[in-house]
Structure formats: C-alpha cells, structure tokens
Amino acid sequence: SDAGSSVDEMEFNWDEYLEDTGATAAPHGSFKHVDTSLQNGFAPGMKLEVAVKSDQNTYWVATIITTCGQLLLLRYDGYGEDRKADFWCDIMTADLHPIGWCEQNKKILKVPEGIKDKIPDQEEFLQRVLKGACSAPTNLLEGLHRGKNPLDLIAPGSRLELQNIRDSLEAWIVTVVENVGGRLKLRYEGLEDSDKFDQWLFYLDPFLHQVGWAAQHGYSLQPPLAIRSLRSEADWQEILKKVKEEEEESSVPTDLFKDKPVIGVHSFSEGMKLEAVDPMAPFVISPATVLKVFNDKYFMIEIDDLRPDRPTSQSYICHVNSAGIFPVQWSLKNGLNLSPPPGYPGQDFDWADYLKQCGAEAAPQSCFPSLTSDHGFKENMKLEAVNPVDPEEVCIATVTKLKDSYLWLQLEGSKKPVPDCIVSVESMNIFPVGWCETNGYQLRPPRKAIVNKQKKIAVVQPEKQILSSRTVHDGLKNQELNSSDSVVINGKYCCPKIYFNHRCFSGPYLNKGRIAELPQSVGPGNCVLVLKEVLTLLINAAYKPSRVLRELQLDEEAAWHGHGETLKAKYKGKSYRATVEVVRTADRVADFCRKTCIKLECCPNLFGPQMVLDKCSENCSVLTKTKYTHYYGKRKNKRIGRPPGGHSNLEVAMKKPNKRRKRRKHFFVHKKKRSSTSVDNTPAGSPQGSGAEEEDDQDESELSHSLAQDRDKRKRKLRTFSFSDDENKPPSPKDIKMEVAEKLQLDSNPLEWSVADVVRFLKSTDCAPLARIFLDQEIDGQALLLLTLPTVQECMDLKLGPAIKLCHHIERVKLAFYQQFAN
C-alpha cells in the first residue's frame, strides 16, 4: 500500500498473513463457545416427518444426520447405513414437521418407493423406530422461530439481566444494542442516550441471564453503584415497572441459556490468600484475598494493595470455575513472574513471609478448578481476541506462552499498545481465525498489514467459463436457484465438524500412525478455512506429502466449482505448493470429503462430517494396502481421462523427464502436457512400484473395457433403461425408451433432471465415456438444455467429432422437451 494510507483503509487477508508470517491458525475445535453458538437447536438423531419429493402428498419419517446453520442433512428411515440416500433440506423452505404432525393433520405417511421392499409392514416398522425417539422441536419447525438460529433470537432491543461483578451481588436489566455472532453489546436500562457504561459480553457468560432470573433466585434488582446516582430512586422504580410490562415482547427464549456453564459450589472462606488476574486488566498475576463470601456459589476477591492511600479497590465477584484464580505458589511452580502488591517492601516477594505478615492462610488446592493442557493451542498460533482495555476492538492475537489452561496473547494492531494479556483457553473473548469476517465485524489488522500481494505460485488459473449448473441457471430466468446454492447462512459459519475416523482404512498414501495422531475433529467454521486445515493435516500425515499434494491439486483445465486454496508440503528438504479446490457451502462438504477420500484411495469414511463410532459402513477393516486396487476398482475409474504424467503445476525443482512410451490421446477432458516434475509418484508402502508404464497399462485396459462396452451397446437397435428410485432427489427420467436413429420419448421433464439423471442418460448412449465430465461440472437438466456445439467444444475441450456426436444426443433431448413438455 502507499506510504500515506491508513491501517483502516487496508484490506487484510488472513490467508496471505498466515503464509507471510509462517504461522498457523488455532484449531476451530478449541473455541467451545463458538461451537455452541453455531448449533441451531436441532441435533443428530432427532426425527421428523418429511414430504417425499416424488410424491408431495405423502410423508415419511427421516432422521437428522448432521446440521449446519439452517440446513439439515436427513436420511429417510429404512435406508439403514446407506449414506447415498442422504439429502440436504433448508428448514425455511422444505416441508418439514415434528413427529405426529401427519396424524394430527390427516396427512399420509407412506414408505418411499426406494425402500418399499425393505419395509413389508409399515405400522410395525414405525412403532419400532419411533419408540423412545426424540422429535425435532416443534417451535423450530413452525411459527416465528422457524429456521432461525436460536442465537438470532437475541435481537437488538431484547432484554436480559446482568449481575454486577464489581461491587455487590445484585443484577440489573440490560438491553441488547448489538449481537455479533453471540457477542452482545449491552446497555443498562435507563441509560438509553449514553453508551459510556456499555459492556460487551458473550451470550453464554455465567453472569448474564434471562429476565426474571434475579427474582427466581432471591437476588435484588438494583442499578450498579456506578450509575445509581444518575437518576432518582423513583425513576429507577418507574423503569423497572416499565420493563415488567414489556417483558413478554422483549424477552429471550429460556432454552437459549441451556448450554451455559453450570456454577458449582465453592469452598473458599473470607481472608484466604490466592493468586489472581484482574479480568479488567489481565496482564499480571498478583496476590489477592477472598474479601467476602456471599453464598455457596459466589465470593468476592480483591487484588492486594498495601498502600495506605490506595486509589480504588480492585475487587470483583467470582465463582468456583472463574478464570484467573490460582493457588499460592502457582506462579513460582510454573516459572512465571508474580507481581508484588503495590506498597510491598522490597523486590523479592516471598509467599511464606507475606502470609506470616498478614496473619492469613493460603486457600487450599482443593478450592480451585482443575487445569488441563489438552486444548489444541500451541505457541505462535494465531487467533482473534478482544482487547481488554478497549472491548470494542477485536485484534489479531499470537499465542506467546502456554501454561496449563492459560494463554499469553500478544495483540497486534490495537490502537494503544498493550502488554501480553493472560486468558483462559475457555475464555469467551477469544475467537478462531475468520470469526470477525464471517460475522461482519471489523478486525483490527496489524500495523504493517499485508494487502493484495501477488502470490508467487506456479499455477495457471483456468480462464474458461465454469460450466456448472450455477452458471447456466442464470440463463433460465424463470427458474429458481436451489436453496443449497447459498454460500453463507445468515452471515454465520456454515461448515459442520469434520471428524477423523482413525479406525478406517488409510490407503497407500497416508501413514496410519500419523493419522492416529490427528485430532478427533476440526471445525465447525468457515467452510474454506476448515477444509484447508483438514487437507493440511492429511498432507502432513502422508508417507510422501508431495505426492498427496499432487493428488489433491486442482487440474488446470477443470471447472472451479469451489474456491482455490494454496496448500504447501515439505518432503526431503524441498518445498512444494499447489492450488487445491475446496467447496464453499455446507451442503457440499460431505460429498467433498467422500470424493477426496476416494481420490486418496482411503476409506470414503476416513474423514467427513459423520463420526464412525463402531463399525464402518464400508467394511474397510478387511482391507490392506495391497488390496486397495481391487477395492477402488469397483468404485471409480480413476485413471480414465488422466494423463500419465499426473499433475504438472507444482512449484518444484526440474529434473530430466523419464522416457515413456507414447500413447494415443483420449478424447476426455485432459490437461495440457507440461514439463514433468521431480515429485516421486509412488507413496511409501504402495504396491504400485515407481514406473509409469504400469499406470499407462491400467489406463489402456480400463479404456478398452469401457469402449468395448460402448460397442456392445451400439449393436442393440432398441435400448431401454430405468433408474433406481431415489427419494431424496427430484423425479428421475424413468424408463426412457430410445432408438438410435429415431426420436426420443421422455417420461419426465428434463428441466427437473438432476446431475445424476443427466449422467444416467449419457451412459445409455454411445457418449457414455463423456458422462464423467457432466458429473465433474455438475451439469443438470437445465444446464443440458442450454448446451450448444461451441460451448461444448470450448468448455469440454472436445474435438469436433466427439462434440458433434454429443450434441446430436443433446438436440434429441431438446426436441423431445419442446414436443412433450414446452407447453
């Protein structure tokens, strides 16, 4: 940026900043309060009644597999462990109801066609699956709260009660001024025109409650001493009366606070000494005293000050799980500096002498919460954190030190420099990388922000149009986009947790031992950031990270349906980079994970949004690294359409290419041949060997087999095919009867065809080998009807002959559409 430009004008980019600083982001799973805030009130295992898409007049019971914002991943009961039947629903638009709704409203519960054979007795089946089942909450499926994230119900104007943690155990009404991802800006009732005493608190803060809490627990409603003198007692009583009258319209649902930490019973006594961090200035650890015990849950501590004319008392209310309180000698045992009380004689503070001088006893170890080091944070990790001096600011923070459950954070970019602040790993004032951006809040960038830097990556981004259904939908102005096309849901994170299922088959590329050391899960969070973290962990868990990076990287001529992310790998002292495509939306995460697993030739369940608790549905436990070729041969034709040289856009040192026998060029989508790289194509432990000849032979064999099947099909004059009934997709073109040279007769409207339907159609023609392109580029029926010869040639990189053959079939579909369905 120009020398004169200000920090605020600069566009900060987390990815570039992490790359330039060589730092890593703190794992999303370490921020439990953020995880809780993303929950939508629905939980995996809940059941509901869902309209059957092939017959909108009937319904069937479905189970929630996972949730993400206002999206639910569902599976009709009866499909068992078959994940292929899973489908996403938008709560706002889908026909969803709680269990029992059909009976109450005289609607029909009917087994979907796809599983009719599995359920001979519908009534007996329903009695069995619904026994003891948990229904999805009615209030989240119907009425004003439908589809809303519970967090969004805390809207500006909502009222809550806030305990005063500074001077006495009382509470007062506060109004929500702003809600930023669950972080609330609160204003005391009665100070509508002044923001001087505003506070920022996360909605799960133990001292924040719904209206009525104080009366229910025997506490008085009194304005804090700091503001009490601003109005007369009569005014405060009038304000209280007004609040009670408006309680119903400004109240927040009680179940919002069900995930708040439960406050336990403490065992502190007045006069006990301890070490403490002042939450309003958490920069040093100081000696402190239990000043007052209110009851079995709350007590007040005061930071010690020995000066006779001390300015103010630094006291605040605590409970047994309060952060920043430690037993005597904790600092010494952890090699930390303990700041002596102001007025203490001498520089060397000694607890034994100090306790003797004060005639006090140290609070026993049993009074304090247990500390843990199992949290995922490491030194030099980056995150976002609230500036304790100015809570309006959320800054970039770096972990400079760790001790048990505590972090020392250096805040970058704060308006006024502050020392490293001490926070608990469970603090609700720290957030994962990207939290501010996804919640529309200004993150304070570092003073020397890295902006709009040209990345030095040897990658040529494709300039061709992306031929996906998202693109061609724009050409059908009268058609609506699917609800799953939304990128961000209500401005919030939209990626569910990604679980590493350590027991699953790891394949030839990934080291089983390193996989076992990976965390149990990553996320939830921003889709791009979470998936980037997952892929980075996989690359680092490989026998040869460079090979896995090559397998994952984005083909130069492939369609970019998602988001290109730069990933790095190190192997044998060399650094490698490549651009890898990740998806942006929650509804595509499960499919992305599964396809990536297949690409890496490991179990499709090795990682993804579902946890494998006991036995893997793929029965992968029977596999070994020498059996993976047979295992995957049934699931994909990996080599069809892929060049023998593999990927070519890695930034690596150049070596003389090996001589390879010449092979004819396929007419599938392929990459332009470029110089070969120094990447060793064979993972350790792989049975493939190192030569490319075997790969080429396998390609030719699979290609010959595919073309032979096509020749057999062309010999038949009349062909028929039917599609398996899949209740979670739009109606399929069933029993389409085709004749090679005669007009096409369709049984369903091509505008309603899904991508899978288009692929099935193509596989019934002599253009079957091209079906993979349509699958990769997500061409559905609407997109199919917009294709022309120039578009096919340019975007699919086909020669004229195959392009004409393909367009012949497309024109037949168009003709049938106009004749049968256009009116």
mmCIF file of N, CA, C and O in Angstrom, residues 290-336:
data_model
loop_
_atom_site.group_PDB
_atom_site.id
_atom_site.type_symbol
_atom_site.label_atom_id
_atom_site.label_comp_id
_atom_site.label_asym_id
_atom_site.label_seq_id
_atom_site.Cartn_x
_atom_site.Cartn_y
_atom_site.Cartn_z
ATOM 1 N N VAL A 290 -9.611 -13.323 49.522
ATOM 2 C CA VAL A 290 -11.059 -13.517 49.483
ATOM 3 C C VAL A 290 -11.659 -12.489 50.434
ATOM 4 O O VAL A 290 -11.519 -12.581 51.650
ATOM 5 N N LEU A 291 -12.310 -11.480 49.877
ATOM 6 C CA LEU A 291 -12.806 -10.356 50.662
ATOM 7 C C LEU A 291 -14.143 -10.670 51.326
ATOM 8 O O LEU A 291 -14.400 -10.268 52.464
ATOM 9 N N LYS A 292 -14.994 -11.392 50.609
ATOM 10 C CA LYS A 292 -16.338 -11.648 51.136
ATOM 11 C C LYS A 292 -16.903 -12.913 50.506
ATOM 12 O O LYS A 292 -16.680 -13.177 49.323
ATOM 13 N N VAL A 293 -17.627 -13.698 51.272
ATOM 14 C CA VAL A 293 -18.331 -14.873 50.755
ATOM 15 C C VAL A 293 -19.829 -14.576 50.814
ATOM 16 O O VAL A 293 -20.387 -14.342 51.882
ATOM 17 N N PHE A 294 -20.477 -14.561 49.649
ATOM 18 C CA PHE A 294 -21.904 -14.225 49.594
ATOM 19 C C PHE A 294 -22.770 -15.443 49.908
ATOM 20 O O PHE A 294 -23.735 -15.360 50.655
ATOM 21 N N ASN A 295 -22.448 -16.557 49.280
ATOM 22 C CA ASN A 295 -23.204 -17.795 49.479
ATOM 23 C C ASN A 295 -22.343 -18.952 48.980
ATOM 24 O O ASN A 295 -21.133 -18.782 48.782
ATOM 25 N N ASP A 296 -22.953 -20.119 48.786
ATOM 26 C CA ASP A 296 -22.136 -21.279 48.387
ATOM 27 C C ASP A 296 -21.722 -21.239 46.920
ATOM 28 O O ASP A 296 -20.983 -22.119 46.464
ATOM 29 N N LYS A 297 -22.163 -20.207 46.182
ATOM 30 C CA LYS A 297 -21.788 -20.118 44.769
ATOM 31 C C LYS A 297 -20.889 -18.921 44.459
ATOM 32 O O LYS A 297 -20.064 -18.991 43.547
ATOM 33 N N TYR A 298 -21.057 -17.818 45.167
ATOM 34 C CA TYR A 298 -20.331 -16.607 44.825
ATOM 35 C C TYR A 298 -19.509 -16.082 46.001
ATOM 36 O O TYR A 298 -19.928 -16.153 47.158
ATOM 37 N N PHE A 299 -18.340 -15.543 45.649
ATOM 38 C CA PHE A 299 -17.497 -14.880 46.632
ATOM 39 C C PHE A 299 -16.777 -13.737 45.933
ATOM 40 O O PHE A 299 -16.686 -13.700 44.695
ATOM 41 N N MET A 300 -16.287 -12.794 46.717
ATOM 42 C CA MET A 300 -15.592 -11.635 46.156
ATOM 43 C C MET A 300 -14.118 -11.695 46.524
ATOM 44 O O MET A 300 -13.762 -12.002 47.658
ATOM 45 N N ILE A 301 -13.251 -11.457 45.528
ATOM 46 C CA ILE A 301 -11.832 -11.356 45.833
ATOM 47 C C ILE A 301 -11.344 -9.942 45.503
ATOM 48 O O ILE A 301 -11.944 -9.232 44.688
ATOM 49 N N GLU A 302 -10.252 -9.567 46.139
ATOM 50 C CA GLU A 302 -9.678 -8.232 45.959
ATOM 51 C C GLU A 302 -8.191 -8.375 45.684
ATOM 52 O O GLU A 302 -7.488 -9.149 46.369
ATOM 53 N N ILE A 303 -7.705 -7.696 44.657
ATOM 54 C CA ILE A 303 -6.271 -7.673 44.375
ATOM 55 C C ILE A 303 -5.585 -6.893 45.495
ATOM 56 O O ILE A 303 -5.969 -5.756 45.800
ATOM 57 N N ASP A 304 -4.585 -7.479 46.128
ATOM 58 C CA ASP A 304 -3.935 -6.858 47.289
ATOM 59 C C ASP A 304 -3.240 -5.558 46.912
ATOM 60 O O ASP A 304 -2.573 -5.469 45.868
ATOM 61 N N ASP A 305 -3.403 -4.571 47.770
ATOM 62 C CA ASP A 305 -2.742 -3.264 47.617
ATOM 63 C C ASP A 305 -2.400 -2.777 49.021
ATOM 64 O O ASP A 305 -3.297 -2.516 49.827
ATOM 65 N N LEU A 306 -1.108 -2.683 49.314
ATOM 66 C CA LEU A 306 -0.665 -2.353 50.676
ATOM 67 C C LEU A 306 -0.492 -0.860 50.902
ATOM 68 O O LEU A 306 -0.137 -0.432 52.006
ATOM 69 N N ARG A 307 -0.749 -0.050 49.903
ATOM 70 C CA ARG A 307 -0.576 1.399 50.063
ATOM 71 C C ARG A 307 -1.681 1.957 50.971
ATOM 72 O O ARG A 307 -2.856 1.616 50.785
ATOM 73 N N PRO A 308 -1.299 2.816 51.934
ATOM 74 C CA PRO A 308 -2.320 3.373 52.837
ATOM 75 C C PRO A 308 -3.314 4.275 52.118
ATOM 76 O O PRO A 308 -4.468 4.410 52.533
ATOM 77 N N ASP A 309 -2.878 4.912 51.051
ATOM 78 C CA ASP A 309 -3.772 5.823 50.324
ATOM 79 C C ASP A 309 -4.134 5.260 48.949
ATOM 80 O O ASP A 309 -4.157 5.980 47.953
ATOM 81 N N ARG A 310 -4.394 3.960 48.897
ATOM 82 C CA ARG A 310 -4.689 3.340 47.602
ATOM 83 C C ARG A 310 -5.895 3.995 46.950
ATOM 84 O O ARG A 310 -6.881 4.328 47.628
ATOM 85 N N PRO A 311 -5.829 4.192 45.630
ATOM 86 C CA PRO A 311 -6.886 4.954 44.947
ATOM 87 C C PRO A 311 -8.249 4.277 44.967
ATOM 88 O O PRO A 311 -9.220 4.831 45.451
ATOM 89 N N THR A 312 -8.328 3.053 44.430
ATOM 90 C CA THR A 312 -9.615 2.330 44.385
ATOM 91 C C THR A 312 -9.371 0.863 44.689
ATOM 92 O O THR A 312 -8.255 0.357 44.546
ATOM 93 N N SER A 313 -10.417 0.207 45.083
ATOM 94 C CA SER A 313 -10.331 -1.218 45.365
ATOM 95 C C SER A 313 -10.561 -2.007 44.078
ATOM 96 O O SER A 313 -11.540 -1.782 43.374
ATOM 97 N N GLN A 314 -9.634 -2.909 43.761
ATOM 98 C CA GLN A 314 -9.791 -3.784 42.597
ATOM 99 C C GLN A 314 -10.422 -5.092 43.069
ATOM 100 O O GLN A 314 -9.743 -6.080 43.302
ATOM 101 N N SER A 315 -11.726 -5.070 43.200
ATOM 102 C CA SER A 315 -12.433 -6.256 43.680
ATOM 103 C C SER A 315 -13.465 -6.696 42.652
ATOM 104 O O SER A 315 -13.974 -5.879 41.880
ATOM 105 N N TYR A 316 -13.748 -7.967 42.634
ATOM 106 C CA TYR A 316 -14.739 -8.496 41.697
ATOM 107 C C TYR A 316 -15.251 -9.835 42.203
ATOM 108 O O TYR A 316 -14.607 -10.505 43.018
ATOM 109 N N ILE A 317 -16.427 -10.201 41.746
ATOM 110 C CA ILE A 317 -17.100 -11.416 42.209
ATOM 111 C C ILE A 317 -16.648 -12.618 41.376
ATOM 112 O O ILE A 317 -16.479 -12.519 40.161
ATOM 113 N N CYS A 318 -16.455 -13.737 42.037
ATOM 114 C CA CYS A 318 -16.017 -14.969 41.385
ATOM 115 C C CYS A 318 -16.933 -16.123 41.753
ATOM 116 O O CYS A 318 -17.746 -16.029 42.676
ATOM 117 N N HIS A 319 -16.760 -17.221 41.036
ATOM 118 C CA HIS A 319 -17.382 -18.493 41.390
ATOM 119 C C HIS A 319 -16.313 -19.567 41.240
ATOM 120 O O HIS A 319 -15.174 -19.276 40.846
ATOM 121 N N VAL A 320 -16.627 -20.803 41.534
ATOM 122 C CA VAL A 320 -15.612 -21.855 41.610
ATOM 123 C C VAL A 320 -14.892 -22.078 40.282
ATOM 124 O O VAL A 320 -13.725 -22.467 40.253
ATOM 125 N N ASN A 321 -15.565 -21.809 39.166
ATOM 126 C CA ASN A 321 -14.946 -22.021 37.858
ATOM 127 C C ASN A 321 -14.446 -20.740 37.206
ATOM 128 O O ASN A 321 -14.137 -20.731 36.013
ATOM 129 N N SER A 322 -14.378 -19.650 37.981
ATOM 130 C CA SER A 322 -13.882 -18.391 37.425
ATOM 131 C C SER A 322 -12.453 -18.556 36.928
ATOM 132 O O SER A 322 -11.621 -19.221 37.568
ATOM 133 N N ALA A 323 -12.170 -17.940 35.772
ATOM 134 C CA ALA A 323 -10.812 -17.989 35.227
ATOM 135 C C ALA A 323 -9.930 -16.994 35.972
ATOM 136 O O ALA A 323 -10.412 -15.990 36.503
ATOM 137 N N GLY A 324 -8.644 -17.269 35.994
ATOM 138 C CA GLY A 324 -7.687 -16.304 36.533
ATOM 139 C C GLY A 324 -7.503 -16.349 38.033
ATOM 140 O O GLY A 324 -7.020 -15.371 38.607
ATOM 141 N N ILE A 325 -7.902 -17.423 38.700
ATOM 142 C CA ILE A 325 -7.607 -17.565 40.125
ATOM 143 C C ILE A 325 -6.769 -18.830 40.317
ATOM 144 O O ILE A 325 -7.083 -19.887 39.753
ATOM 145 N N PHE A 326 -5.690 -18.702 41.096
ATOM 146 C CA PHE A 326 -4.723 -19.787 41.248
ATOM 147 C C PHE A 326 -4.336 -19.959 42.716
ATOM 148 O O PHE A 326 -4.381 -19.001 43.495
ATOM 149 N N PRO A 327 -3.895 -21.149 43.074
ATOM 150 C CA PRO A 327 -3.403 -21.335 44.453
ATOM 151 C C PRO A 327 -2.068 -20.614 44.665
ATOM 152 O O PRO A 327 -1.347 -20.304 43.701
ATOM 153 N N VAL A 328 -1.748 -20.336 45.904
ATOM 154 C CA VAL A 328 -0.468 -19.735 46.277
ATOM 155 C C VAL A 328 0.677 -20.584 45.715
ATOM 156 O O VAL A 328 0.604 -21.817 45.731
ATOM 157 N N GLN A 329 1.715 -19.948 45.206
ATOM 158 C CA GLN A 329 2.919 -20.565 44.640
ATOM 159 C C GLN A 329 2.719 -21.092 43.213
ATOM 160 O O GLN A 329 3.645 -21.667 42.639
ATOM 161 N N TRP A 330 1.548 -20.898 42.618
ATOM 162 C CA TRP A 330 1.320 -21.403 41.263
ATOM 163 C C TRP A 330 2.285 -20.762 40.266
ATOM 164 O O TRP A 330 2.841 -21.427 39.395
ATOM 165 N N SER A 331 2.496 -19.446 40.406
ATOM 166 C CA SER A 331 3.424 -18.741 39.504
ATOM 167 C C SER A 331 4.835 -19.294 39.637
ATOM 168 O O SER A 331 5.516 -19.545 38.635
ATOM 169 N N LEU A 332 5.288 -19.472 40.875
ATOM 170 C CA LEU A 332 6.640 -19.967 41.114
ATOM 171 C C LEU A 332 6.824 -21.351 40.496
ATOM 172 O O LEU A 332 7.836 -21.627 39.847
ATOM 173 N N LYS A 333 5.851 -22.234 40.681
ATOM 174 C CA LYS A 333 5.942 -23.600 40.161
ATOM 175 C C LYS A 333 5.959 -23.635 38.636
ATOM 176 O O LYS A 333 6.486 -24.570 38.039
ATOM 177 N N ASN A 334 5.394 -22.619 38.001
ATOM 178 C CA ASN A 334 5.327 -22.593 36.541
ATOM 179 C C ASN A 334 6.341 -21.636 35.920
ATOM 180 O O ASN A 334 6.266 -21.359 34.714
ATOM 181 N N GLY A 335 7.266 -21.148 36.760
ATOM 182 C CA GLY A 335 8.313 -20.270 36.247
ATOM 183 C C GLY A 335 7.808 -18.928 35.766
ATOM 184 O O GLY A 335 8.361 -18.334 34.835
ATOM 185 N N LEU A 336 6.743 -18.434 36.390
ATOM 186 C CA LEU A 336 6.139 -17.160 35.976
ATOM 187 C C LEU A 336 6.411 -16.077 37.010
ATOM 188 O O LEU A 336 6.676 -16.358 38.187
#
